[in-house]
mmCIF file with all atom_site columns, C-alpha atoms in Angstrom:
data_model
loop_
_atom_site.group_PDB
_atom_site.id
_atom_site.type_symbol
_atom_site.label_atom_id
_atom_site.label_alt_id
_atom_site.label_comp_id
_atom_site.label_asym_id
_atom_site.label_entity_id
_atom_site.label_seq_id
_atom_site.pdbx_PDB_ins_code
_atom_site.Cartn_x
_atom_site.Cartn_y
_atom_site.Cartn_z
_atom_site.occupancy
_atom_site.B_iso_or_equiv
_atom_site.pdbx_formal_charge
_atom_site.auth_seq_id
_atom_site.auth_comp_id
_atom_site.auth_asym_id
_atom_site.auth_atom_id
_atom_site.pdbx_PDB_model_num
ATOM 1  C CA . UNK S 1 1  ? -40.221 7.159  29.537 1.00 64.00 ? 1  UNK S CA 1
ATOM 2  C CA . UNK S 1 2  ? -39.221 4.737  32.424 1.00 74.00 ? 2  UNK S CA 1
ATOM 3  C CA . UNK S 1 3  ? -36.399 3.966  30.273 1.00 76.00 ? 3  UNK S CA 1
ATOM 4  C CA . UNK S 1 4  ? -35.267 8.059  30.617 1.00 78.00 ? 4  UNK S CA 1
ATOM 5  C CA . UNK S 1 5  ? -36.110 8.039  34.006 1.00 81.00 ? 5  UNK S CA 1
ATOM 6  C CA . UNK S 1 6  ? -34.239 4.571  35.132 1.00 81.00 ? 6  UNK S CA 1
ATOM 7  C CA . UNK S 1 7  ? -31.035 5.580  32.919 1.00 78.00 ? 7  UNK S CA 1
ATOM 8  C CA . UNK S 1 8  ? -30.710 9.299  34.919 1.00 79.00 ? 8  UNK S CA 1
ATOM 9  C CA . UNK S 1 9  ? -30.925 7.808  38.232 1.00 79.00 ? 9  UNK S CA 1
ATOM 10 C CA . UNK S 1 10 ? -28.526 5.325  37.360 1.00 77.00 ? 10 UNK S CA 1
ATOM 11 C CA . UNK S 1 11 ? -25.958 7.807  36.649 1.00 76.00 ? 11 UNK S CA 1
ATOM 12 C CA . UNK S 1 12 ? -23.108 9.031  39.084 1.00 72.00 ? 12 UNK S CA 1
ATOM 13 C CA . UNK S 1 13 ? -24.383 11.608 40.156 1.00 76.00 ? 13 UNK S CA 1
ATOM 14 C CA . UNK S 1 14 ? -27.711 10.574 39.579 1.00 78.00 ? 14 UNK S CA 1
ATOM 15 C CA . UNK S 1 15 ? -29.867 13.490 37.831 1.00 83.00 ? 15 UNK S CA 1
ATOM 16 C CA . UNK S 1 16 ? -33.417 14.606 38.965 1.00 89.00 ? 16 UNK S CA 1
ATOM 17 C CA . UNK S 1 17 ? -35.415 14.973 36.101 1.00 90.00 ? 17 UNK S CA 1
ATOM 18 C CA . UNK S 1 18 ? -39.161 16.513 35.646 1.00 92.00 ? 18 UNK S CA 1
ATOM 19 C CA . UNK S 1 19 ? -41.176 15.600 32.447 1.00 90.00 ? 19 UNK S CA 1
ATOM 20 C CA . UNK S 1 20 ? -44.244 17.956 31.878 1.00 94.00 ? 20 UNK S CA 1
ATOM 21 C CA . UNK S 1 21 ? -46.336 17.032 28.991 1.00 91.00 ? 21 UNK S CA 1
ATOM 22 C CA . UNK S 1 22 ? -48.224 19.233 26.393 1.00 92.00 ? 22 UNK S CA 1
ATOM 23 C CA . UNK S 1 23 ? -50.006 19.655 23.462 1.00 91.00 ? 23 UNK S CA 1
ATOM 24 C CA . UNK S 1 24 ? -46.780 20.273 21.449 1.00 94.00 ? 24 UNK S CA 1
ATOM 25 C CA . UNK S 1 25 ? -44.708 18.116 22.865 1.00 94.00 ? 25 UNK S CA 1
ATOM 26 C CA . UNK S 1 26 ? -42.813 17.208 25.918 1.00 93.00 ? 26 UNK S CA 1
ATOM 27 C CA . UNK S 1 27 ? -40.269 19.626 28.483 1.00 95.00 ? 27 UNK S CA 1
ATOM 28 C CA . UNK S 1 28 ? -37.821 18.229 29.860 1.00 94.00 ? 28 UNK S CA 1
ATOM 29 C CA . UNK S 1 29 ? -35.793 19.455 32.988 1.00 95.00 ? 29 UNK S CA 1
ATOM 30 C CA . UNK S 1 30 ? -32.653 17.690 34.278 1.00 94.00 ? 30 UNK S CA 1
ATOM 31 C CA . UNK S 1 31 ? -31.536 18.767 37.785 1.00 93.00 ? 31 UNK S CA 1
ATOM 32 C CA . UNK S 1 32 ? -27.892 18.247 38.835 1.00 90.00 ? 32 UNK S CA 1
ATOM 33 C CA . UNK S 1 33 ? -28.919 19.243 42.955 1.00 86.00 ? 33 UNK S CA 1
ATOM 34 C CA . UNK S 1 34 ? -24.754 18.854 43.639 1.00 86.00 ? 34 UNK S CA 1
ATOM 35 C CA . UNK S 1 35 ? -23.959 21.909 41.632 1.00 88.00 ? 35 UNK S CA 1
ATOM 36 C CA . UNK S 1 36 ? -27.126 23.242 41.423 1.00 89.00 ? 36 UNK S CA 1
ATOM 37 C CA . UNK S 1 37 ? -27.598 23.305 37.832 1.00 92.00 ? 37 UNK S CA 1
ATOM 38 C CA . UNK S 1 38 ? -30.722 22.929 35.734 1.00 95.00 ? 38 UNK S CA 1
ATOM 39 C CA . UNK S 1 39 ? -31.314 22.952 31.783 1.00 96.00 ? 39 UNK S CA 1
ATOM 40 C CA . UNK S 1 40 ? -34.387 22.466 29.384 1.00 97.00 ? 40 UNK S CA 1
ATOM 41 C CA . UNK S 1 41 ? -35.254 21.052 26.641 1.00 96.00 ? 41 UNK S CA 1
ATOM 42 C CA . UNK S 1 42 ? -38.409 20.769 24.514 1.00 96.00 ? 42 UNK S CA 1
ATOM 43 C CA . UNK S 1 43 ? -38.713 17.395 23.136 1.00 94.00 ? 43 UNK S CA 1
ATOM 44 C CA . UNK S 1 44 ? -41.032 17.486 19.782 1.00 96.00 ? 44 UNK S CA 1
ATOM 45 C CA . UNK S 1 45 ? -43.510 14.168 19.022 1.00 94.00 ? 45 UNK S CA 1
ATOM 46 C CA . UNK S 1 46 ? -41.088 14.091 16.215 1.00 94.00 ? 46 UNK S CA 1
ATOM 47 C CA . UNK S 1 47 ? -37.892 13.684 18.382 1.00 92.00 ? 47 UNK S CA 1
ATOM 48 C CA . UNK S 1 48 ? -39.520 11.394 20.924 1.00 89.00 ? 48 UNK S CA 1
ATOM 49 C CA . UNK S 1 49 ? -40.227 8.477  17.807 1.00 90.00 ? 49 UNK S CA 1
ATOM 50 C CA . UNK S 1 50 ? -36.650 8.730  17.184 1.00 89.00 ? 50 UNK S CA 1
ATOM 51 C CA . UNK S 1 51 ? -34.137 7.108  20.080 1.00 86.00 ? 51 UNK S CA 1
ATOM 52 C CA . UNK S 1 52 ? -31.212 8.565  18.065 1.00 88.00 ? 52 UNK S CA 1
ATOM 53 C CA . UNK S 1 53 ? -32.831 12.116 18.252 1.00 91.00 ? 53 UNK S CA 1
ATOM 54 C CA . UNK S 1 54 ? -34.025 11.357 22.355 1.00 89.00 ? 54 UNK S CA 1
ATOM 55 C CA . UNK S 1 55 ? -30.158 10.238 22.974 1.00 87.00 ? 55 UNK S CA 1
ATOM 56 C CA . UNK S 1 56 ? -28.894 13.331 21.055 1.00 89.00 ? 56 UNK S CA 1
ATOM 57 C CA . UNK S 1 57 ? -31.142 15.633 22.919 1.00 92.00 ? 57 UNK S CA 1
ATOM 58 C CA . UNK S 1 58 ? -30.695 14.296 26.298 1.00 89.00 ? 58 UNK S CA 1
ATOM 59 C CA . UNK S 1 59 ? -26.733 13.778 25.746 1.00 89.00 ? 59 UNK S CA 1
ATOM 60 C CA . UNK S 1 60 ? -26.603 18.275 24.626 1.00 91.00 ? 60 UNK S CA 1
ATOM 61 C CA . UNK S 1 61 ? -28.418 18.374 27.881 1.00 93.00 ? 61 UNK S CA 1
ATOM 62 C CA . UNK S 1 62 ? -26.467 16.297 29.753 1.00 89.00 ? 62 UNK S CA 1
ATOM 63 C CA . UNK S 1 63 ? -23.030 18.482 28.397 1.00 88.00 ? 63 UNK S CA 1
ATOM 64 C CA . UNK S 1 64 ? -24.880 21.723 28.936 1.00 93.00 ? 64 UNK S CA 1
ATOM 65 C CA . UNK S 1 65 ? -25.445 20.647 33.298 1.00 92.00 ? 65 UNK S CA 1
ATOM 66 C CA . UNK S 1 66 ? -21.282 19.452 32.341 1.00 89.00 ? 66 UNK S CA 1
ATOM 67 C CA . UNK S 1 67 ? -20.506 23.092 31.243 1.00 92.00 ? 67 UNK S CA 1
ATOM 68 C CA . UNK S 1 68 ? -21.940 24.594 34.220 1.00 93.00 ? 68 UNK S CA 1
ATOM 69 C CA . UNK S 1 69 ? -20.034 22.197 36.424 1.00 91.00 ? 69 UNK S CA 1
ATOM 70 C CA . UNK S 1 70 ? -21.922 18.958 36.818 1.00 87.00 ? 70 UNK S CA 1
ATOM 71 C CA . UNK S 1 71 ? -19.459 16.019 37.164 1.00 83.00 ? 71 UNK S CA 1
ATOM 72 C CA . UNK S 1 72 ? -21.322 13.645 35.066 1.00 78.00 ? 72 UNK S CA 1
ATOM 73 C CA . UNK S 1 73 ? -20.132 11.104 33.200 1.00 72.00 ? 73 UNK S CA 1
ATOM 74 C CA . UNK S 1 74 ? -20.431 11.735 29.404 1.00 69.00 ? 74 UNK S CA 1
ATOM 75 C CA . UNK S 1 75 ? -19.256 9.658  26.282 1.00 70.00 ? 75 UNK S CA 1
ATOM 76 C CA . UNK S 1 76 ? -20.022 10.005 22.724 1.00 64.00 ? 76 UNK S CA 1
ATOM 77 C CA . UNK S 1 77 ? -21.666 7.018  22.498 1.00 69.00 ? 77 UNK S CA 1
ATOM 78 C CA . UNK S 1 78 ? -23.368 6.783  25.399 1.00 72.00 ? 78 UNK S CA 1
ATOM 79 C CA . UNK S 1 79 ? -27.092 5.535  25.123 1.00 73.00 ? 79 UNK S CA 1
ATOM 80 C CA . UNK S 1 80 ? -29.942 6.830  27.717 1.00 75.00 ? 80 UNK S CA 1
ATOM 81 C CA . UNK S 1 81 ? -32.736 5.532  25.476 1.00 75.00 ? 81 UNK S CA 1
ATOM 82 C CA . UNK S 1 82 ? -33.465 2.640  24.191 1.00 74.00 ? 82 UNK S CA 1
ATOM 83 C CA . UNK S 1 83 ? -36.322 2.177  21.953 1.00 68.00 ? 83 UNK S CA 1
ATOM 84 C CA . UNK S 1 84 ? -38.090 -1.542 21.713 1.00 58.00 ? 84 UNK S CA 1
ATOM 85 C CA . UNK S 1 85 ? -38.540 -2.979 18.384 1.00 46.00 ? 85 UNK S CA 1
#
């Protein structure tokens, strides 16, 4: 997850972010502190094997701090993930 963590603070504005782990999986919570705005998402074991699935995730998350006024940067193809082979 350094990869997840290094790619939000690297965006302008850079996003807080809090992982908490458990048995079922992973939450996720991305902090805009500008706006404020804050969204979740539940990450499955499933989803976090897949870097497409992670970027999808992340990216709806990313859109859903954009709807509630974030000024983030956000492109289609953006990648926040990137899985080593």
């Amino acid at each position: 997850m350094d990869d997840l963590r290094r790619a939000l603070s690297a965006l302008d504005p850079p996003i807080k972010h809090f992982v908490e782990y458990r048995s079922s999986g992973m939450l996720l919570t991305l902090l805009d502190v500008e706006i404020p705005a804050k969204v979740f998402r539940f990450i499955t074991p499933r989803t976090m094997r897949s870097a497409e699935a992670m970027n999808l995730t992340i990216l709806y998350a990313i859109n859903e701090l954009r709807v509630k006024g974030s000024h983030l940067p956000l492109d289609a193809d953006t990648v926040i993930v990137k899985f080593k082979a």
